[in-house]
């Protein structure tokens, strides 16, 4: 099985980390095909970035799809809380799984309430809205920001302290499971293990969760419904980016 | 006062109709500055179109803003149910009003429940989500599709019949006020009056409502909050559309 | 355009402040006609006062309407969180805007969540219920009481301190915009500016918001729906207050 | 035990029926003291009537309370969906039970969802709001109007047919229990039995339910909380009805 | 009238306390018939205990019902937050009242929001879900745990301190009325009075509330609906517990 | 990997079908270990059956767990809408996935709204409550009953007609994806394909979905949270079924 995993921003180093996280989570026989959008923001932090990212990811998939040398069986969208998911479902015939919803789906199986640890406070509303639209917000106890930008994440002491603090606030709000609320956190393995041990809570990574869910949907032969919301696109004139 | 009114698609004839609707609703002394996105879909019908439109509108405003010969005092976004609203609030310093929310805000003042008459069934979920995010979904009784595409709207008998049928379904679902759920309906004045008379319900046009609300916010000296969701944008590398 | 602005209590000094606030917000050409109820409580603080106020305002409008020397085009009800709004919509043919809903409608345009600063804790439930019924509660982050009675409001240091404290609690609960939750606050211009500056949040006054919305509805030729909730009154015997 | 049962309108014949219904439901040893408001509407149908009724009932209880020859232990408010309940809780020291909430409380014990059969369509929103405020709306499947005015109710064939039709619509919406949604229905014993038999559903009368709940609260020595919403009234100047 | 009151666990001393509480709340002429399940957990604390208790109570009632020397008129289920309620409604022809819902129903009459004081944190989710299913969760401000196990409850200083602390947290969350969230609290009369006095809030005991509600339903001749959720059981093979 | 799949009733033929469905969905290398409860109902249809089933499944797992010759890595609970899920999470150390939630989780990835086709009308409320508790009810458009009992399901024309009718009602209520709402439907492969083709909607089987999700959770090394709701069981005396 081949799964296309799209970063939502143009930072190639992050695409690499996401691909590594996806590969670590994939079953034997699954090939992860990473994709960096051809344009867009270098990191998605807030509404404008998220809308820019959505169009860039759609455009890149559209072009890639036309030119793809080999077929792929599913798409994983690796932008936590970012827009675009529903548009990709209209665009492509293969199943589409977004890391935001994926993490929440698995978290719901592990505890009665989950909490999301994310980057900046300005990402919180996007994540809340994305979970709600995906139908998995009901058991979300809290989305808590660490105050760190997407490209500032590392495994140093400041990040660790910010994570532990955010995780404790999520737990105090009722979270029994933690969700890593940024694609850029998929590579912070030591940090994640540290938080899990310190708080005694399972920690779900969205990239890993989405790869597993994408595999599941493919294995069961399921596809996106073409009746209703995700009906096939209408033919029309669309221009993707200003000309010259 | 100058209000920039952006179409959400690239169809210039529609921009013209929107501008006419906006001018008809504007107070004396208000100048309507119409804007057609430099790129995007020729009509927005569904998720992919909406995300493409959002990025195109943001890019066009961004470039326009840098180059604007005269300042404007507010922006009206004339895409019913389309994405982008929150991003424009981050981007610009002037107040931003979207026609979706604007129609709903005024409709709430006129009856206990309102209903939206829109174009295609595939636009319904976008409108529902947009109303919910804007905080005005609670009193929406129904969003009903006529089955007509954005560019198929006219004042002929087929459109009229489809409108009356949709309006009756909205009323049967509890609507006491009707909202025109497409920017392209702003010019259908006779049709609107016919439906209003036939059903005995007030009909709210989003373009007109948004112009009035934008004027109100400007007159009261209010501006978008920069604390929280709509904080000023972070400086970063953003590429708007593929090169070459 | 003539807008009738009703105080919800019998304190004439407060009617004067409300009228001043309304006039400051009105467009050129709009005449504000203030009205003090012929009976009722001297301030509305809690359920009993609110119900008493509702009947008194309805009675006063009923009598005034019969006797009015000149027509008016809309009514603004200046009691924050007070009952009566829907009854006035049944009673009168002109549009009716309540300051509670009006402030919330405009606040929704300025931030993702708003908070209300009000007087006594006992007014909080009324405001919460009023926002919910009006269909604009979804984005209300908190209603916070200052602990000051309606007639105790001034611009002294105690009021200022109480306001700042309440405003901070609203912001900590997620409010990105503040709403002044009492008609008696419309005159506290310095205090409002101080809070806005101190917290960096826009502050919406319900009286001003309602005047603007009333003007908008009138300008667009919209009227209250007579289908459903606000159908014209049935003829019947009604006695307004005990006889002798 | 003495329970004061207030009609919400000025129609004495209806007070008599309500008193009869209350007596039929009361335990041995409970004395029902009926009360007709000194002023107000002859029937409450819609918002204006309901607000007028609320003030009239409050005023009548206030005067009655001062002048009462013998103490009473609880108040039952016999207006289905009418306002005033919370104000009476502020005004009086004895427990207060409204027939709207009472019927819903008991109905919840008898089936998973209940439906309310009421008079005019215009009463539906008031009932929905009243159930929501009372905290018992979650299991309400539907409020269905018969189209009959309060003073048109009888046990003739037209009423019966309208009732059966409304009851079937409620059942089709999921109701497993029916609630009589008007105080004036308490006397329609044959009609109620007919509907119950025909549809095979239990039918709850609000007057009877409220008397039982009032007795329960009194027997258990419980009283309205004075902390928060229903704190004792503040001393102030209140005028109940226009002078002269 | 005879009311069967079932403990939800096998601790006979607790059945005795529950019976005493039920008798203290019953009207003259009501006979309380206590019942201890023939099997199950010695205390119900968490999901597994609750499901075990549900089956055990159902089995005991089933056997008891077949063998009962005298008929009873209603069943009170005395397990706060425990499962089984809806199954008993299917099983038996007499009305069934659960102490969880009963306490909430009466509490809603006494204040705008109520709070539940319970034993262990692990009981909180069960109580929240039970209130929601019963349709009375809307006005629940908080369920707060004391940290004490069901069989550790007494009237010593540690329990008192834990109770006061939990009660204060409930009040701070908006509770105007307190509910005792464990059947084993029905006997803690002094403690309850102490908390009520200290905080100035009414305190509702579920056992007492359920007895009163059961009496009410019986007096009014109401029975569980057999249409829909609680239809009579289908005949089939059921084995109640493993054969040796 | 070994996954224990428990039937929720005592009908061995149904356990066999469930096991076949599970095996068809499992990845290479996954061993499905079927389990029939040692006691309980022959089919679970309604509340009493569901509670009986919950205790029987818990008891069987408890005994089986003690006696298990080889460890297993996850448990799938194959009762659609039945109780017990949360108790099994307390009891066992391995991850637990219930087919109700599993089907809903995958369905949410395939369309904006899903609908459940189930057996008897009396199963509907249990399914609705189970989805809500699992946190995935928000995007459920409808649960529709075919009117067929669990043991009456086959692939004959009557079942097919009932299925198609129920599926159409779900689609008309907004479902874009269908979920098979009974473990006994896992074997109806032809019927399922027929419905999927006829309506053009994807159809999700809960048994298959749960096996895939269980595999995912195990592969990612995730486990049920022991903090909060699913804390390890307290030691206490528990009796599982009446003695002699």
Short mmCIF file of C-alpha atoms in Angstrom, two decimals, chain D residues 3-237:
data_model
loop_
_atom_site.label_atom_id
_atom_site.label_comp_id
_atom_site.label_asym_id
_atom_site.label_seq_id
_atom_site.Cartn_x
_atom_site.Cartn_y
_atom_site.Cartn_z
CA UNK D 3 -51.02 25.22 48.49
CA UNK D 4 -51.80 28.45 46.69
CA UNK D 5 -52.64 27.74 43.06
CA UNK D 6 -52.54 30.78 40.78
CA UNK D 7 -54.24 30.99 37.45
CA UNK D 8 -52.15 33.05 35.02
CA UNK D 9 -55.13 34.83 33.48
CA UNK D 10 -58.20 36.67 34.70
CA UNK D 11 -60.82 34.15 33.58
CA UNK D 12 -62.47 33.00 36.80
CA UNK D 13 -64.09 29.96 35.22
CA UNK D 14 -60.64 28.74 34.35
CA UNK D 15 -59.39 29.31 37.88
CA UNK D 16 -62.24 27.10 39.01
CA UNK D 17 -61.28 24.30 36.66
CA UNK D 18 -57.66 24.56 37.71
CA UNK D 19 -58.67 24.40 41.36
CA UNK D 20 -60.76 21.32 40.67
CA UNK D 21 -57.84 19.68 38.90
CA UNK D 22 -55.51 20.60 41.73
CA UNK D 23 -57.89 19.23 44.36
CA UNK D 24 -58.29 15.98 42.47
CA UNK D 25 -54.53 15.56 42.52
CA UNK D 26 -53.85 16.71 46.08
CA UNK D 27 -53.23 14.31 48.94
CA UNK D 28 -55.66 14.09 51.84
CA UNK D 29 -54.98 16.99 54.16
CA UNK D 30 -53.81 19.34 51.45
CA UNK D 31 -55.93 22.46 51.03
CA UNK D 32 -55.93 24.10 47.61
CA UNK D 33 -56.29 27.88 47.69
CA UNK D 34 -57.08 29.15 44.18
CA UNK D 35 -56.10 32.63 43.10
CA UNK D 36 -57.10 34.69 40.08
CA UNK D 37 -54.78 37.57 39.19
CA UNK D 38 -56.28 40.97 39.92
CA UNK D 39 -55.36 42.10 36.42
CA UNK D 40 -53.77 40.77 33.24
CA UNK D 41 -55.03 39.05 30.08
CA UNK D 42 -58.16 36.94 29.95
CA UNK D 43 -56.00 34.21 28.42
CA UNK D 44 -52.27 34.01 27.84
CA UNK D 45 -51.44 33.37 24.21
CA UNK D 46 -48.06 34.63 23.11
CA UNK D 47 -45.29 36.82 24.48
CA UNK D 48 -47.14 40.02 25.35
CA UNK D 49 -49.84 38.13 27.20
CA UNK D 50 -47.23 36.12 29.00
CA UNK D 51 -45.28 39.15 30.19
CA UNK D 52 -48.47 40.91 31.22
CA UNK D 53 -49.52 37.79 33.08
CA UNK D 54 -46.15 37.50 34.82
CA UNK D 55 -46.37 41.00 36.28
CA UNK D 56 -50.02 40.57 37.22
CA UNK D 57 -49.39 37.28 39.01
CA UNK D 58 -46.40 38.75 40.84
CA UNK D 59 -48.43 41.77 41.90
CA UNK D 60 -51.36 39.66 43.03
CA UNK D 61 -49.13 37.34 45.04
CA UNK D 62 -47.35 40.31 46.56
CA UNK D 63 -50.57 41.91 47.72
CA UNK D 64 -52.14 38.61 48.69
CA UNK D 65 -49.04 37.67 50.64
CA UNK D 66 -49.17 40.84 52.69
CA UNK D 67 -52.86 40.38 53.36
CA UNK D 68 -53.07 36.60 53.62
CA UNK D 69 -55.23 35.50 56.55
CA UNK D 70 -53.50 32.16 56.84
CA UNK D 71 -50.07 31.06 55.74
CA UNK D 72 -49.64 28.75 52.78
CA UNK D 73 -46.79 26.31 52.30
CA UNK D 74 -46.18 26.37 48.57
CA UNK D 75 -47.28 28.06 45.36
CA UNK D 76 -48.27 26.34 42.15
CA UNK D 77 -48.21 28.53 39.05
CA UNK D 78 -50.81 27.29 36.60
CA UNK D 79 -49.80 28.87 33.31
CA UNK D 80 -48.24 26.46 30.84
CA UNK D 81 -45.18 28.08 29.28
CA UNK D 82 -45.91 31.46 30.87
CA UNK D 83 -43.28 33.74 32.37
CA UNK D 84 -42.95 34.74 36.01
CA UNK D 85 -41.73 31.58 37.73
CA UNK D 86 -38.30 32.87 38.68
CA UNK D 87 -39.69 36.18 39.94
CA UNK D 88 -42.08 34.41 42.27
CA UNK D 89 -39.12 32.45 43.65
CA UNK D 90 -37.44 35.74 44.51
CA UNK D 91 -40.62 37.20 45.98
CA UNK D 92 -41.80 34.42 48.30
CA UNK D 93 -40.22 32.31 50.99
CA UNK D 94 -42.24 29.19 50.21
CA UNK D 95 -41.41 26.73 47.39
CA UNK D 96 -42.76 27.54 43.93
CA UNK D 97 -43.62 24.97 41.26
CA UNK D 98 -44.69 25.86 37.74
CA UNK D 99 -46.94 23.43 35.85
CA UNK D 100 -44.71 23.51 32.76
CA UNK D 101 -41.65 22.17 34.49
CA UNK D 102 -43.69 19.91 36.76
CA UNK D 103 -45.29 18.01 33.89
CA UNK D 104 -41.91 17.59 32.24
CA UNK D 105 -40.26 16.34 35.43
CA UNK D 106 -42.83 13.58 35.86
CA UNK D 107 -42.95 12.77 32.15
CA UNK D 108 -39.19 12.12 32.18
CA UNK D 109 -39.81 9.31 34.68
CA UNK D 110 -42.28 7.54 32.39
CA UNK D 111 -40.56 7.40 29.01
CA UNK D 112 -37.35 8.32 27.25
CA UNK D 113 -38.90 11.22 25.35
CA UNK D 114 -42.06 13.23 25.96
CA UNK D 115 -44.16 15.48 23.78
CA UNK D 116 -46.30 18.48 24.67
CA UNK D 117 -49.75 19.08 23.17
CA UNK D 118 -50.62 22.74 23.37
CA UNK D 119 -53.09 25.30 22.07
CA UNK D 120 -51.90 27.77 19.43
CA UNK D 121 -48.73 27.60 17.41
CA UNK D 122 -47.71 30.92 18.97
CA UNK D 123 -47.46 29.27 22.38
CA UNK D 124 -44.89 26.72 21.19
CA UNK D 125 -41.80 28.95 21.46
CA UNK D 126 -42.71 30.05 24.97
CA UNK D 127 -43.07 26.44 26.08
CA UNK D 128 -39.80 25.44 24.45
CA UNK D 129 -37.97 28.29 26.16
CA UNK D 130 -39.60 27.59 29.52
CA UNK D 131 -38.61 23.92 29.42
CA UNK D 132 -35.08 24.86 28.49
CA UNK D 133 -34.71 27.35 31.29
CA UNK D 134 -36.16 24.86 33.76
CA UNK D 135 -33.50 22.35 32.72
CA UNK D 136 -35.88 19.66 31.42
CA UNK D 137 -35.91 20.28 27.67
CA UNK D 138 -33.37 17.61 26.72
CA UNK D 139 -35.88 14.77 26.50
CA UNK D 140 -38.68 16.80 24.90
CA UNK D 141 -39.30 15.31 21.46
CA UNK D 142 -41.76 17.96 20.27
CA UNK D 143 -44.21 20.67 21.27
CA UNK D 144 -47.22 20.36 18.97
CA UNK D 145 -50.07 22.86 18.62
CA UNK D 146 -53.71 21.85 18.16
CA UNK D 147 -54.56 25.24 16.72
CA UNK D 148 -57.20 25.84 19.39
CA UNK D 149 -57.21 28.96 21.56
CA UNK D 150 -57.09 28.65 25.34
CA UNK D 151 -60.74 29.59 25.73
CA UNK D 152 -61.90 27.37 22.88
CA UNK D 153 -60.98 24.09 24.55
CA UNK D 154 -63.86 21.72 25.24
CA UNK D 155 -64.58 18.04 24.87
CA UNK D 156 -66.46 18.21 21.59
CA UNK D 157 -65.51 16.30 18.45
CA UNK D 158 -63.44 19.12 16.90
CA UNK D 159 -61.22 19.40 19.97
CA UNK D 160 -60.92 15.63 20.16
CA UNK D 161 -59.89 15.35 16.54
CA UNK D 162 -57.35 18.17 16.91
CA UNK D 163 -55.94 16.52 20.01
CA UNK D 164 -55.59 13.12 18.44
CA UNK D 165 -53.89 14.61 15.44
CA UNK D 166 -51.44 16.60 17.55
CA UNK D 167 -50.77 13.61 19.77
CA UNK D 168 -49.96 11.43 16.78
CA UNK D 169 -47.53 14.03 15.47
CA UNK D 170 -45.84 14.12 18.87
CA UNK D 171 -45.58 10.33 18.93
CA UNK D 172 -44.18 10.25 15.42
CA UNK D 173 -41.54 12.71 16.57
CA UNK D 174 -40.50 10.23 19.25
CA UNK D 175 -42.73 11.04 22.23
CA UNK D 176 -43.41 8.07 24.49
CA UNK D 177 -45.35 10.19 26.99
CA UNK D 178 -47.72 13.09 26.38
CA UNK D 179 -47.97 16.29 28.40
CA UNK D 180 -51.06 18.49 28.41
CA UNK D 181 -49.61 21.87 27.49
CA UNK D 182 -52.25 24.25 28.85
CA UNK D 183 -53.71 24.78 32.32
CA UNK D 184 -57.13 24.82 30.69
CA UNK D 185 -56.73 21.18 29.70
CA UNK D 186 -56.74 19.98 33.29
CA UNK D 187 -60.51 19.66 33.23
CA UNK D 188 -60.72 17.69 29.98
CA UNK D 189 -60.65 14.37 31.72
CA UNK D 190 -62.59 12.35 29.19
CA UNK D 191 -60.62 13.73 26.30
CA UNK D 192 -57.37 12.93 28.02
CA UNK D 193 -58.42 9.36 28.74
CA UNK D 194 -59.55 8.98 25.16
CA UNK D 195 -56.20 10.13 23.81
CA UNK D 196 -54.29 7.96 26.27
CA UNK D 197 -56.28 4.90 25.26
CA UNK D 198 -56.23 5.60 21.57
CA UNK D 199 -52.46 6.09 21.42
CA UNK D 200 -51.43 3.84 24.28
CA UNK D 201 -49.37 6.57 25.92
CA UNK D 202 -49.45 7.96 29.46
CA UNK D 203 -50.73 11.54 29.63
CA UNK D 204 -49.40 13.95 32.26
CA UNK D 205 -51.38 16.96 33.43
CA UNK D 206 -49.21 19.82 34.65
CA UNK D 207 -51.59 21.02 37.35
CA UNK D 208 -51.72 17.59 38.95
CA UNK D 209 -47.98 17.13 38.58
CA UNK D 210 -47.23 20.50 40.15
CA UNK D 211 -49.46 19.86 43.15
CA UNK D 212 -47.68 16.57 43.78
CA UNK D 213 -44.23 18.11 43.40
CA UNK D 214 -45.13 21.03 45.66
CA UNK D 215 -46.31 18.58 48.30
CA UNK D 216 -43.06 16.62 47.94
CA UNK D 217 -40.85 19.65 48.36
CA UNK D 218 -42.81 20.80 51.40
CA UNK D 219 -42.81 17.35 52.99
CA UNK D 220 -39.06 17.09 52.64
CA UNK D 221 -38.60 20.48 54.27
CA UNK D 222 -36.88 21.89 51.19
CA UNK D 223 -37.00 25.55 50.19
CA UNK D 224 -35.87 27.69 47.31
CA UNK D 225 -32.18 28.49 47.47
CA UNK D 226 -31.48 32.09 48.46
CA UNK D 227 -27.95 31.86 47.16
CA UNK D 228 -27.56 33.11 43.62
CA UNK D 229 -30.43 33.49 41.17
CA UNK D 230 -33.24 33.63 43.68
CA UNK D 231 -31.63 35.84 46.31
CA UNK D 232 -34.06 37.90 48.36
CA UNK D 233 -35.33 41.02 46.63
CA UNK D 234 -33.49 44.30 47.04
CA UNK D 235 -35.45 47.09 48.63
CA UNK D 236 -36.34 49.70 46.05
CA UNK D 237 -39.16 51.75 44.60
#
